[in-house]
PDB file of N, CA, C and O in Angstrom:
ATOM      1  N   MET G 214       0.851  -1.175   0.000  1.00  0.00           N
ATOM      2  CA  MET G 214       0.000   0.000   0.000  1.00  0.00           C
ATOM      3  C   MET G 214       0.891   1.231   0.000  1.00  0.00           C
ATOM      4  O   MET G 214       2.050   1.163   0.389  1.00  0.00           O
ATOM      5  N   GLN G 215       0.332   2.338  -0.426  1.00  0.00           N
ATOM      6  CA  GLN G 215       1.096   3.573  -0.515  1.00  0.00           C
ATOM      7  C   GLN G 215       0.453   4.634   0.380  1.00  0.00           C
ATOM      8  O   GLN G 215      -0.772   4.777   0.403  1.00  0.00           O
ATOM      9  N   ILE G 216       1.320   5.354   1.128  1.00  0.00           N
ATOM     10  CA  ILE G 216       0.856   6.467   1.950  1.00  0.00           C
ATOM     11  C   ILE G 216       1.713   7.689   1.647  1.00  0.00           C
ATOM     12  O   ILE G 216       2.780   7.573   1.055  1.00  0.00           O
ATOM     13  N   THR G 217       1.223   8.847   2.061  1.00  0.00           N
ATOM     14  CA  THR G 217       2.005  10.074   2.026  1.00  0.00           C
ATOM     15  C   THR G 217       2.491  10.331   3.442  1.00  0.00           C
ATOM     16  O   THR G 217       1.690  10.338   4.382  1.00  0.00           O
ATOM     17  N   LEU G 218       3.782  10.531   3.598  1.00  0.00           N
ATOM     18  CA  LEU G 218       4.384  10.771   4.909  1.00  0.00           C
ATOM     19  C   LEU G 218       4.939  12.183   4.936  1.00  0.00           C
ATOM     20  O   LEU G 218       5.738  12.566   4.076  1.00  0.00           O
ATOM     21  N   LYS G 219       4.504  12.964   5.939  1.00  0.00           N
ATOM     22  CA  LYS G 219       4.969  14.337   6.104  1.00  0.00           C
ATOM     23  C   LYS G 219       5.704  14.442   7.431  1.00  0.00           C
ATOM     24  O   LYS G 219       5.186  14.022   8.469  1.00  0.00           O
ATOM     25  N   LEU G 220       6.917  15.015   7.378  1.00  0.00           N
ATOM     26  CA  LEU G 220       7.720  15.221   8.578  1.00  0.00           C
ATOM     27  C   LEU G 220       7.822  16.707   8.860  1.00  0.00           C
ATOM     28  O   LEU G 220       7.884  17.527   7.937  1.00  0.00           O
ATOM     29  N   PHE G 221       7.870  17.052  10.140  1.00  0.00           N
ATOM     30  CA  PHE G 221       7.900  18.456  10.535  1.00  0.00           C
ATOM     31  C   PHE G 221       9.067  18.734  11.475  1.00  0.00           C
ATOM     32  O   PHE G 221       9.555  17.841  12.171  1.00  0.00           O
ATOM     33  N   ALA G 222       9.491  20.014  11.476  1.00  0.00           N
ATOM     34  CA  ALA G 222      10.534  20.538  12.363  1.00  0.00           C
ATOM     35  C   ALA G 222      11.806  19.696  12.273  1.00  0.00           C
ATOM     36  O   ALA G 222      12.266  19.404  11.181  1.00  0.00           O
ATOM     37  N   THR G 223      12.358  19.290  13.399  1.00  0.00           N
ATOM     38  CA  THR G 223      13.650  18.591  13.423  1.00  0.00           C
ATOM     39  C   THR G 223      13.602  17.221  12.755  1.00  0.00           C
ATOM     40  O   THR G 223      14.643  16.685  12.386  1.00  0.00           O
ATOM     41  N   PHE G 224      12.435  16.644  12.580  1.00  0.00           N
ATOM     42  CA  PHE G 224      12.340  15.345  11.908  1.00  0.00           C
ATOM     43  C   PHE G 224      12.769  15.439  10.443  1.00  0.00           C
ATOM     44  O   PHE G 224      13.103  14.441   9.823  1.00  0.00           O
ATOM     45  N   ARG G 225      12.768  16.638   9.882  1.00  0.00           N
ATOM     46  CA  ARG G 225      13.160  16.825   8.482  1.00  0.00           C
ATOM     47  C   ARG G 225      14.681  16.795   8.306  1.00  0.00           C
ATOM     48  O   ARG G 225      15.155  16.558   7.201  1.00  0.00           O
ATOM     49  N   ASN G 226      15.422  17.059   9.368  1.00  0.00           N
ATOM     50  CA  ASN G 226      16.879  17.145   9.282  1.00  0.00           C
ATOM     51  C   ASN G 226      17.467  15.838   8.764  1.00  0.00           C
ATOM     52  O   ASN G 226      17.351  14.800   9.407  1.00  0.00           O
ATOM     53  N   GLY G 227      18.082  15.902   7.591  1.00  0.00           N
ATOM     54  CA  GLY G 227      18.693  14.736   6.983  1.00  0.00           C
ATOM     55  C   GLY G 227      17.695  13.754   6.392  1.00  0.00           C
ATOM     56  O   GLY G 227      18.077  12.646   5.998  1.00  0.00           O
ATOM     57  N   ARG G 228      16.415  14.142   6.349  1.00  0.00           N
ATOM     58  CA  ARG G 228      15.392  13.250   5.803  1.00  0.00           C
ATOM     59  C   ARG G 228      14.686  13.956   4.647  1.00  0.00           C
ATOM     60  O   ARG G 228      15.275  14.176   3.614  1.00  0.00           O
ATOM     61  N   PHE G 229      13.430  14.256   4.803  1.00  0.00           N
ATOM     62  CA  PHE G 229      12.618  14.842   3.739  1.00  0.00           C
ATOM     63  C   PHE G 229      11.472  15.608   4.384  1.00  0.00           C
ATOM     64  O   PHE G 229      11.227  15.493   5.579  1.00  0.00           O
ATOM     65  N   LYS G 230      10.766  16.364   3.581  1.00  0.00           N
ATOM     66  CA  LYS G 230       9.581  17.097   4.038  1.00  0.00           C
ATOM     67  C   LYS G 230       8.325  16.271   3.778  1.00  0.00           C
ATOM     68  O   LYS G 230       7.518  16.052   4.672  1.00  0.00           O
ATOM     69  N   VAL G 231       8.169  15.814   2.539  1.00  0.00           N
ATOM     70  CA  VAL G 231       7.022  14.996   2.139  1.00  0.00           C
ATOM     71  C   VAL G 231       7.537  13.890   1.221  1.00  0.00           C
ATOM     72  O   VAL G 231       8.354  14.150   0.338  1.00  0.00           O
ATOM     73  N   ALA G 232       7.044  12.674   1.445  1.00  0.00           N
ATOM     74  CA  ALA G 232       7.449  11.546   0.598  1.00  0.00           C
ATOM     75  C   ALA G 232       6.314  10.536   0.491  1.00  0.00           C
ATOM     76  O   ALA G 232       5.520  10.379   1.424  1.00  0.00           O
ATOM     77  N   GLU G 233       6.260   9.885  -0.653  1.00  0.00           N
ATOM     78  CA  GLU G 233       5.343   8.762  -0.838  1.00  0.00           C
ATOM     79  C   GLU G 233       6.077   7.521  -0.332  1.00  0.00           C
ATOM     80  O   GLU G 233       7.241   7.316  -0.676  1.00  0.00           O
ATOM     81  N   GLN G 234       5.418   6.724   0.491  1.00  0.00           N
ATOM     82  CA  GLN G 234       6.038   5.528   1.060  1.00  0.00           C
ATOM     83  C   GLN G 234       5.231   4.299   0.675  1.00  0.00           C
ATOM     84  O   GLN G 234       4.002   4.310   0.754  1.00  0.00           O
ATOM     85  N   GLU G 235       5.933   3.261   0.281  1.00  0.00           N
ATOM     86  CA  GLU G 235       5.314   1.971  -0.014  1.00  0.00           C
ATOM     87  C   GLU G 235       5.479   1.104   1.232  1.00  0.00           C
ATOM     88  O   GLU G 235       6.598   0.871   1.688  1.00  0.00           O
ATOM     89  N   LEU G 236       4.366   0.648   1.799  1.00  0.00           N
ATOM     90  CA  LEU G 236       4.383  -0.126   3.037  1.00  0.00           C
ATOM     91  C   LEU G 236       3.632  -1.434   2.867  1.00  0.00           C
ATOM     92  O   LEU G 236       2.768  -1.555   2.003  1.00  0.00           O
ATOM     93  N   ALA G 237       3.927  -2.370   3.756  1.00  0.00           N
ATOM     94  CA  ALA G 237       3.206  -3.642   3.766  1.00  0.00           C
ATOM     95  C   ALA G 237       1.805  -3.420   4.326  1.00  0.00           C
ATOM     96  O   ALA G 237       1.596  -2.563   5.197  1.00  0.00           O
ATOM     97  N   GLU G 238       0.848  -4.183   3.830  1.00  0.00           N
ATOM     98  CA  GLU G 238      -0.517  -4.120   4.368  1.00  0.00           C
ATOM     99  C   GLU G 238      -0.477  -4.419   5.867  1.00  0.00           C
ATOM    100  O   GLU G 238       0.294  -5.258   6.322  1.00  0.00           O
ATOM    101  N   GLY G 239      -1.303  -3.707   6.630  1.00  0.00           N
ATOM    102  CA  GLY G 239      -1.387  -3.941   8.068  1.00  0.00           C
ATOM    103  C   GLY G 239      -0.351  -3.193   8.879  1.00  0.00           C
ATOM    104  O   GLY G 239      -0.279  -3.346  10.097  1.00  0.00           O
ATOM    105  N   CYS G 240       0.451  -2.368   8.226  1.00  0.00           N
ATOM    106  CA  CYS G 240       1.482  -1.599   8.913  1.00  0.00           C
ATOM    107  C   CYS G 240       0.824  -0.565   9.838  1.00  0.00           C
ATOM    108  O   CYS G 240      -0.246  -0.027   9.540  1.00  0.00           O
ATOM    109  N   ASP G 241       1.474  -0.282  10.970  1.00  0.00           N
ATOM    110  CA  ASP G 241       0.955   0.757  11.861  1.00  0.00           C
ATOM    111  C   ASP G 241       1.943   1.916  11.949  1.00  0.00           C
ATOM    112  O   ASP G 241       3.057   1.851  11.427  1.00  0.00           O
ATOM    113  N   VAL G 242       1.524   2.988  12.603  1.00  0.00           N
ATOM    114  CA  VAL G 242       2.336   4.197  12.713  1.00  0.00           C
ATOM    115  C   VAL G 242       3.664   3.888  13.399  1.00  0.00           C
ATOM    116  O   VAL G 242       4.720   4.380  12.980  1.00  0.00           O
ATOM    117  N   ARG G 243       3.653   3.090  14.430  1.00  0.00           N
ATOM    118  CA  ARG G 243       4.878   2.752  15.172  1.00  0.00           C
ATOM    119  C   ARG G 243       5.948   2.178  14.231  1.00  0.00           C
ATOM    120  O   ARG G 243       7.123   2.534  14.331  1.00  0.00           O
ATOM    121  N   GLN G 244       5.557   1.299  13.329  1.00  0.00           N
ATOM    122  CA  GLN G 244       6.516   0.706  12.395  1.00  0.00           C
ATOM    123  C   GLN G 244       7.156   1.760  11.506  1.00  0.00           C
ATOM    124  O   GLN G 244       8.351   1.691  11.211  1.00  0.00           O
ATOM    125  N   VAL G 245       6.379   2.744  11.083  1.00  0.00           N
ATOM    126  CA  VAL G 245       6.914   3.832  10.256  1.00  0.00           C
ATOM    127  C   VAL G 245       7.893   4.664  11.073  1.00  0.00           C
ATOM    128  O   VAL G 245       8.990   4.990  10.606  1.00  0.00           O
ATOM    129  N   VAL G 246       7.521   5.003  12.292  1.00  0.00           N
ATOM    130  CA  VAL G 246       8.382   5.796  13.177  1.00  0.00           C
ATOM    131  C   VAL G 246       9.733   5.095  13.352  1.00  0.00           C
ATOM    132  O   VAL G 246      10.793   5.702  13.189  1.00  0.00           O
ATOM    133  N   LEU G 247       9.699   3.819  13.685  1.00  0.00           N
ATOM    134  CA  LEU G 247      10.932   3.080  13.916  1.00  0.00           C
ATOM    135  C   LEU G 247      11.758   2.939  12.641  1.00  0.00           C
ATOM    136  O   LEU G 247      12.991   2.990  12.691  1.00  0.00           O
ATOM    137  N   SER G 248      11.104   2.810  11.484  1.00  0.00           N
ATOM    138  CA  SER G 248      11.831   2.682  10.213  1.00  0.00           C
ATOM    139  C   SER G 248      12.583   3.962   9.863  1.00  0.00           C
ATOM    140  O   SER G 248      13.542   3.929   9.091  1.00  0.00           O
ATOM    141  N   LEU G 249      12.151   5.086  10.423  1.00  0.00           N
ATOM    142  CA  LEU G 249      12.816   6.373  10.190  1.00  0.00           C
ATOM    143  C   LEU G 249      13.996   6.593  11.140  1.00  0.00           C
ATOM    144  O   LEU G 249      14.674   7.621  11.076  1.00  0.00           O
ATOM    145  N   GLY G 250      14.211   5.649  12.047  1.00  0.00           N
ATOM    146  CA  GLY G 250      15.289   5.806  13.023  1.00  0.00           C
ATOM    147  C   GLY G 250      14.896   6.686  14.185  1.00  0.00           C
ATOM    148  O   GLY G 250      15.757   7.172  14.921  1.00  0.00           O
ATOM    149  N   LEU G 251      13.605   6.912  14.353  1.00  0.00           N
ATOM    150  CA  LEU G 251      13.095   7.713  15.469  1.00  0.00           C
ATOM    151  C   LEU G 251      12.679   6.782  16.596  1.00  0.00           C
ATOM    152  O   LEU G 251      12.424   5.597  16.379  1.00  0.00           O
ATOM    153  N   THR G 252      12.599   7.338  17.799  1.00  0.00           N
ATOM    154  CA  THR G 252      12.085   6.570  18.928  1.00  0.00           C
ATOM    155  C   THR G 252      10.683   7.048  19.258  1.00  0.00           C
ATOM    156  O   THR G 252      10.306   8.182  18.925  1.00  0.00           O
ATOM    157  N   GLU G 253       9.931   6.213  19.918  1.00  0.00           N
ATOM    158  CA  GLU G 253       8.566   6.586  20.317  1.00  0.00           C
ATOM    159  C   GLU G 253       8.577   7.819  21.206  1.00  0.00           C
ATOM    160  O   GLU G 253       7.674   8.648  21.140  1.00  0.00           O
ATOM    161  N   GLU G 254       9.615   7.957  22.026  1.00  0.00           N
ATOM    162  CA  GLU G 254       9.705   9.081  22.962  1.00  0.00           C
ATOM    163  C   GLU G 254       9.898  10.420  22.258  1.00  0.00           C
ATOM    164  O   GLU G 254       9.607  11.471  22.828  1.00  0.00           O
ATOM    165  N   GLU G 255      10.393  10.404  21.022  1.00  0.00           N
ATOM    166  CA  GLU G 255      10.609  11.638  20.270  1.00  0.00           C
ATOM    167  C   GLU G 255       9.330  12.186  19.645  1.00  0.00           C
ATOM    168  O   GLU G 255       9.286  13.344  19.231  1.00  0.00           O
ATOM    169  N   ILE G 256       8.298  11.359  19.542  1.00  0.00           N
ATOM    170  CA  ILE G 256       7.073  11.750  18.853  1.00  0.00           C
ATOM    171  C   ILE G 256       6.209  12.627  19.759  1.00  0.00           C
ATOM    172  O   ILE G 256       5.870  12.250  20.874  1.00  0.00           O
ATOM    173  N   GLY G 257       5.869  13.807  19.246  1.00  0.00           N
ATOM    174  CA  GLY G 257       5.001  14.718  19.985  1.00  0.00           C
ATOM    175  C   GLY G 257       3.554  14.576  19.558  1.00  0.00           C
ATOM    176  O   GLY G 257       2.656  14.409  20.374  1.00  0.00           O
ATOM    177  N   ILE G 258       3.326  14.641  18.238  1.00  0.00           N
ATOM    178  CA  ILE G 258       1.971  14.570  17.703  1.00  0.00           C
ATOM    179  C   ILE G 258       1.965  13.671  16.473  1.00  0.00           C
ATOM    180  O   ILE G 258       2.854  13.759  15.622  1.00  0.00           O
ATOM    181  N   VAL G 259       0.966  12.828  16.394  1.00  0.00           N
ATOM    182  CA  VAL G 259       0.709  11.999  15.214  1.00  0.00           C
ATOM    183  C   VAL G 259      -0.619  12.454  14.623  1.00  0.00           C
ATOM    184  O   VAL G 259      -1.633  12.498  15.319  1.00  0.00           O
ATOM    185  N   MET G 260      -0.596  12.817  13.353  1.00  0.00           N
ATOM    186  CA  MET G 260      -1.822  13.171  12.643  1.00  0.00           C
ATOM    187  C   MET G 260      -2.008  12.160  11.520  1.00  0.00           C
ATOM    188  O   MET G 260      -1.081  11.893  10.755  1.00  0.00           O
ATOM    189  N   LEU G 261      -3.198  11.595  11.444  1.00  0.00           N
ATOM    190  CA  LEU G 261      -3.528  10.632  10.406  1.00  0.00           C
ATOM    191  C   LEU G 261      -4.738  11.162   9.648  1.00  0.00           C
ATOM    192  O   LEU G 261      -5.820  11.304  10.217  1.00  0.00           O
ATOM    193  N   ASN G 262      -4.518  11.527   8.402  1.00  0.00           N
ATOM    194  CA  ASN G 262      -5.563  12.132   7.567  1.00  0.00           C
ATOM    195  C   ASN G 262      -6.160  13.371   8.216  1.00  0.00           C
ATOM    196  O   ASN G 262      -7.365  13.595   8.191  1.00  0.00           O
ATOM    197  N   GLY G 263      -5.282  14.188   8.834  1.00  0.00           N
ATOM    198  CA  GLY G 263      -5.711  15.450   9.415  1.00  0.00           C
ATOM    199  C   GLY G 263      -6.355  15.342  10.779  1.00  0.00           C
ATOM    200  O   GLY G 263      -6.837  16.337  11.309  1.00  0.00           O
ATOM    201  N   ARG G 264      -6.363  14.149  11.363  1.00  0.00           N
ATOM    202  CA  ARG G 264      -6.964  13.943  12.685  1.00  0.00           C
ATOM    203  C   ARG G 264      -5.935  13.305  13.607  1.00  0.00           C
ATOM    204  O   ARG G 264      -4.997  12.648  13.137  1.00  0.00           O
ATOM    205  N   HIS G 265      -6.138  13.462  14.904  1.00  0.00           N
ATOM    206  CA  HIS G 265      -5.210  12.893  15.874  1.00  0.00           C
ATOM    207  C   HIS G 265      -5.104  11.383  15.691  1.00  0.00           C
ATOM    208  O   HIS G 265      -6.115  10.693  15.532  1.00  0.00           O
ATOM    209  N   GLY G 266      -3.878  10.891  15.695  1.00  0.00           N
ATOM    210  CA  GLY G 266      -3.640   9.456  15.579  1.00  0.00           C
ATOM    211  C   GLY G 266      -2.791   8.957  16.728  1.00  0.00           C
ATOM    212  O   GLY G 266      -2.291   9.743  17.537  1.00  0.00           O
ATOM    213  N   GLU G 267      -2.611   7.662  16.796  1.00  0.00           N
ATOM    214  CA  GLU G 267      -1.813   7.018  17.845  1.00  0.00           C
ATOM    215  C   GLU G 267      -0.737   6.167  17.184  1.00  0.00           C
ATOM    216  O   GLU G 267      -0.844   5.805  16.013  1.00  0.00           O
ATOM    217  N   LEU G 268       0.277   5.796  17.943  1.00  0.00           N
ATOM    218  CA  LEU G 268       1.324   4.926  17.411  1.00  0.00           C
ATOM    219  C   LEU G 268       0.768   3.573  16.985  1.00  0.00           C
ATOM    220  O   LEU G 268       1.299   2.933  16.088  1.00  0.00           O
ATOM    221  N   ASP G 269      -0.306   3.142  17.607  1.00  0.00           N
ATOM    222  CA  ASP G 269      -0.923   1.864  17.260  1.00  0.00           C
ATOM    223  C   ASP G 269      -1.923   1.957  16.109  1.00  0.00           C
ATOM    224  O   ASP G 269      -2.475   0.936  15.703  1.00  0.00           O
ATOM    225  N   SER G 270      -2.149   3.162  15.586  1.00  0.00           N
ATOM    226  CA  SER G 270      -3.112   3.333  14.487  1.00  0.00           C
ATOM    227  C   SER G 270      -2.653   2.559  13.260  1.00  0.00           C
ATOM    228  O   SER G 270      -1.505   2.664  12.834  1.00  0.00           O
ATOM    229  N   LYS G 271      -3.563   1.768  12.692  1.00  0.00           N
ATOM    230  CA  LYS G 271      -3.276   1.019  11.467  1.00  0.00           C
ATOM    231  C   LYS G 271      -3.377   1.965  10.269  1.00  0.00           C
ATOM    232  O   LYS G 271      -4.248   2.838  10.224  1.00  0.00           O
ATOM    233  N   LEU G 272      -2.503   1.771   9.316  1.00  0.00           N
ATOM    234  CA  LEU G 272      -2.488   2.590   8.118  1.00  0.00           C
ATOM    235  C   LEU G 272      -3.194   1.871   6.977  1.00  0.00           C
ATOM    236  O   LEU G 272      -3.189   0.643   6.912  1.00  0.00           O
ATOM    237  N   SER G 273      -3.789   2.666   6.094  1.00  0.00           N
ATOM    238  CA  SER G 273      -4.475   2.137   4.919  1.00  0.00           C
ATOM    239  C   SER G 273      -3.952   2.832   3.676  1.00  0.00           C
ATOM    240  O   SER G 273      -3.424   3.949   3.743  1.00  0.00           O
ATOM    241  N   HIS G 274      -4.132   2.194   2.536  1.00  0.00           N
ATOM    242  CA  HIS G 274      -3.710   2.774   1.263  1.00  0.00           C
ATOM    243  C   HIS G 274      -4.315   4.172   1.103  1.00  0.00           C
ATOM    244  O   HIS G 274      -5.504   4.384   1.349  1.00  0.00           O
ATOM    245  N   GLY G 275      -3.476   5.135   0.728  1.00  0.00           N
ATOM    246  CA  GLY G 275      -3.938   6.499   0.484  1.00  0.00           C
ATOM    247  C   GLY G 275      -3.905   7.403   1.702  1.00  0.00           C
ATOM    248  O   GLY G 275      -4.189   8.600   1.581  1.00  0.00           O
ATOM    249  N   ASP G 276      -3.556   6.871   2.874  1.00  0.00           N
ATOM    250  CA  ASP G 276      -3.500   7.696   4.087  1.00  0.00           C
ATOM    251  C   ASP G 276      -2.396   8.742   3.988  1.00  0.00           C
ATOM    252  O   ASP G 276      -1.394   8.559   3.287  1.00  0.00           O
ATOM    253  N   THR G 277      -2.581   9.831   4.736  1.00  0.00           N
ATOM    254  CA  THR G 277      -1.540  10.834   4.926  1.00  0.00           C
ATOM    255  C   THR G 277      -1.172  10.831   6.402  1.00  0.00           C
ATOM    256  O   THR G 277      -2.027  11.069   7.263  1.00  0.00           O
ATOM    257  N   LEU G 278       0.088  10.532   6.682  1.00  0.00           N
ATOM    258  CA  LEU G 278       0.609  10.471   8.039  1.00  0.00           C
ATOM    259  C   LEU G 278       1.548  11.643   8.249  1.00  0.00           C
ATOM    260  O   LEU G 278       2.489  11.836   7.476  1.00  0.00           O
ATOM    261  N   SER G 279       1.283  12.439   9.286  1.00  0.00           N
ATOM    262  CA  SER G 279       2.128  13.580   9.626  1.00  0.00           C
ATOM    263  C   SER G 279       2.709  13.358  11.014  1.00  0.00           C
ATOM    264  O   SER G 279       1.979  13.026  11.948  1.00  0.00           O
ATOM    265  N   LEU G 280       4.032  13.554  11.128  1.00  0.00           N
ATOM    266  CA  LEU G 280       4.720  13.339  12.406  1.00  0.00           C
ATOM    267  C   LEU G 280       5.396  14.623  12.869  1.00  0.00           C
ATOM    268  O   LEU G 280       6.140  15.257  12.102  1.00  0.00           O
ATOM    269  N   PHE G 281       5.127  14.984  14.108  1.00  0.00           N
ATOM    270  CA  PHE G 281       5.677  16.198  14.710  1.00  0.00           C
ATOM    271  C   PHE G 281       6.485  15.803  15.946  1.00  0.00           C
ATOM    272  O   PHE G 281       6.037  14.984  16.750  1.00  0.00           O
ATOM    273  N   PRO G 282       7.671  16.426  16.145  1.00  0.00           N
ATOM    274  CA  PRO G 282       8.460  16.129  17.334  1.00  0.00           C
ATOM    275  C   PRO G 282       7.923  16.853  18.556  1.00  0.00           C
ATOM    276  O   PRO G 282       7.109  17.785  18.441  1.00  0.00           O
ATOM    277  N   LEU G 283       8.418  16.417  19.717  1.00  0.00           N
ATOM    278  CA  LEU G 283       8.138  17.173  20.931  1.00  0.00           C
ATOM    279  C   LEU G 283       8.783  18.542  20.792  1.00  0.00           C
ATOM    280  O   LEU G 283       9.843  18.665  20.191  1.00  0.00           O
ATOM    281  N   VAL G 284       8.152  19.554  21.331  1.00  0.00           N
ATOM    282  CA  VAL G 284       8.661  20.911  21.239  1.00  0.00           C
ATOM    283  C   VAL G 284       9.050  21.379  22.627  1.00  0.00           C
ATOM    284  O   VAL G 284       8.258  21.255  23.564  1.00  0.00           O
ATOM    285  N   GLY G 285      10.247  21.892  22.753  1.00  0.00           N
ATOM    286  CA  GLY G 285      10.700  22.404  24.050  1.00  0.00           C
ATOM    287  C   GLY G 285      10.903  23.905  23.958  1.00  0.00           C
ATOM    288  O   GLY G 285      10.772  24.522  22.913  1.00  0.00           O
ATOM    289  N   GLY G 286      11.203  24.474  25.058  1.00  0.00           N
ATOM    290  CA  GLY G 286      11.459  25.909  25.097  1.00  0.00           C
ATOM    291  C   GLY G 286      10.557  26.592  26.106  1.00  0.00           C
ATOM    292  O   GLY G 286       9.774  25.960  26.791  1.00  0.00           O
ATOM    293  N   GLY G 287      10.661  27.841  26.157  1.00  0.00           N
ATOM    294  CA  GLY G 287       9.844  28.490  27.148  1.00  0.00           C
ATOM    295  C   GLY G 287       9.793  29.928  26.940  1.00  0.00           C
ATOM    296  O   GLY G 287       9.126  30.747  27.332  1.00  0.00           O
TER     297      GLY G 287
END
């Protein structure tokens, strides 16, 4: 299946902004996160098709997955 993957802020460093990804059927968000070399602890917000998602959310063909890092500062 194919999804659109969007990375934001520091997740773009050395990677990409938007990419089409070919994934196995039944893949979840966690598998995508780990395949990018990210840890679960680095994830701040998961958006799946413009709505809040979870690491356990299953992906489907045509989905758009957006990943945002935790934001620090004050």
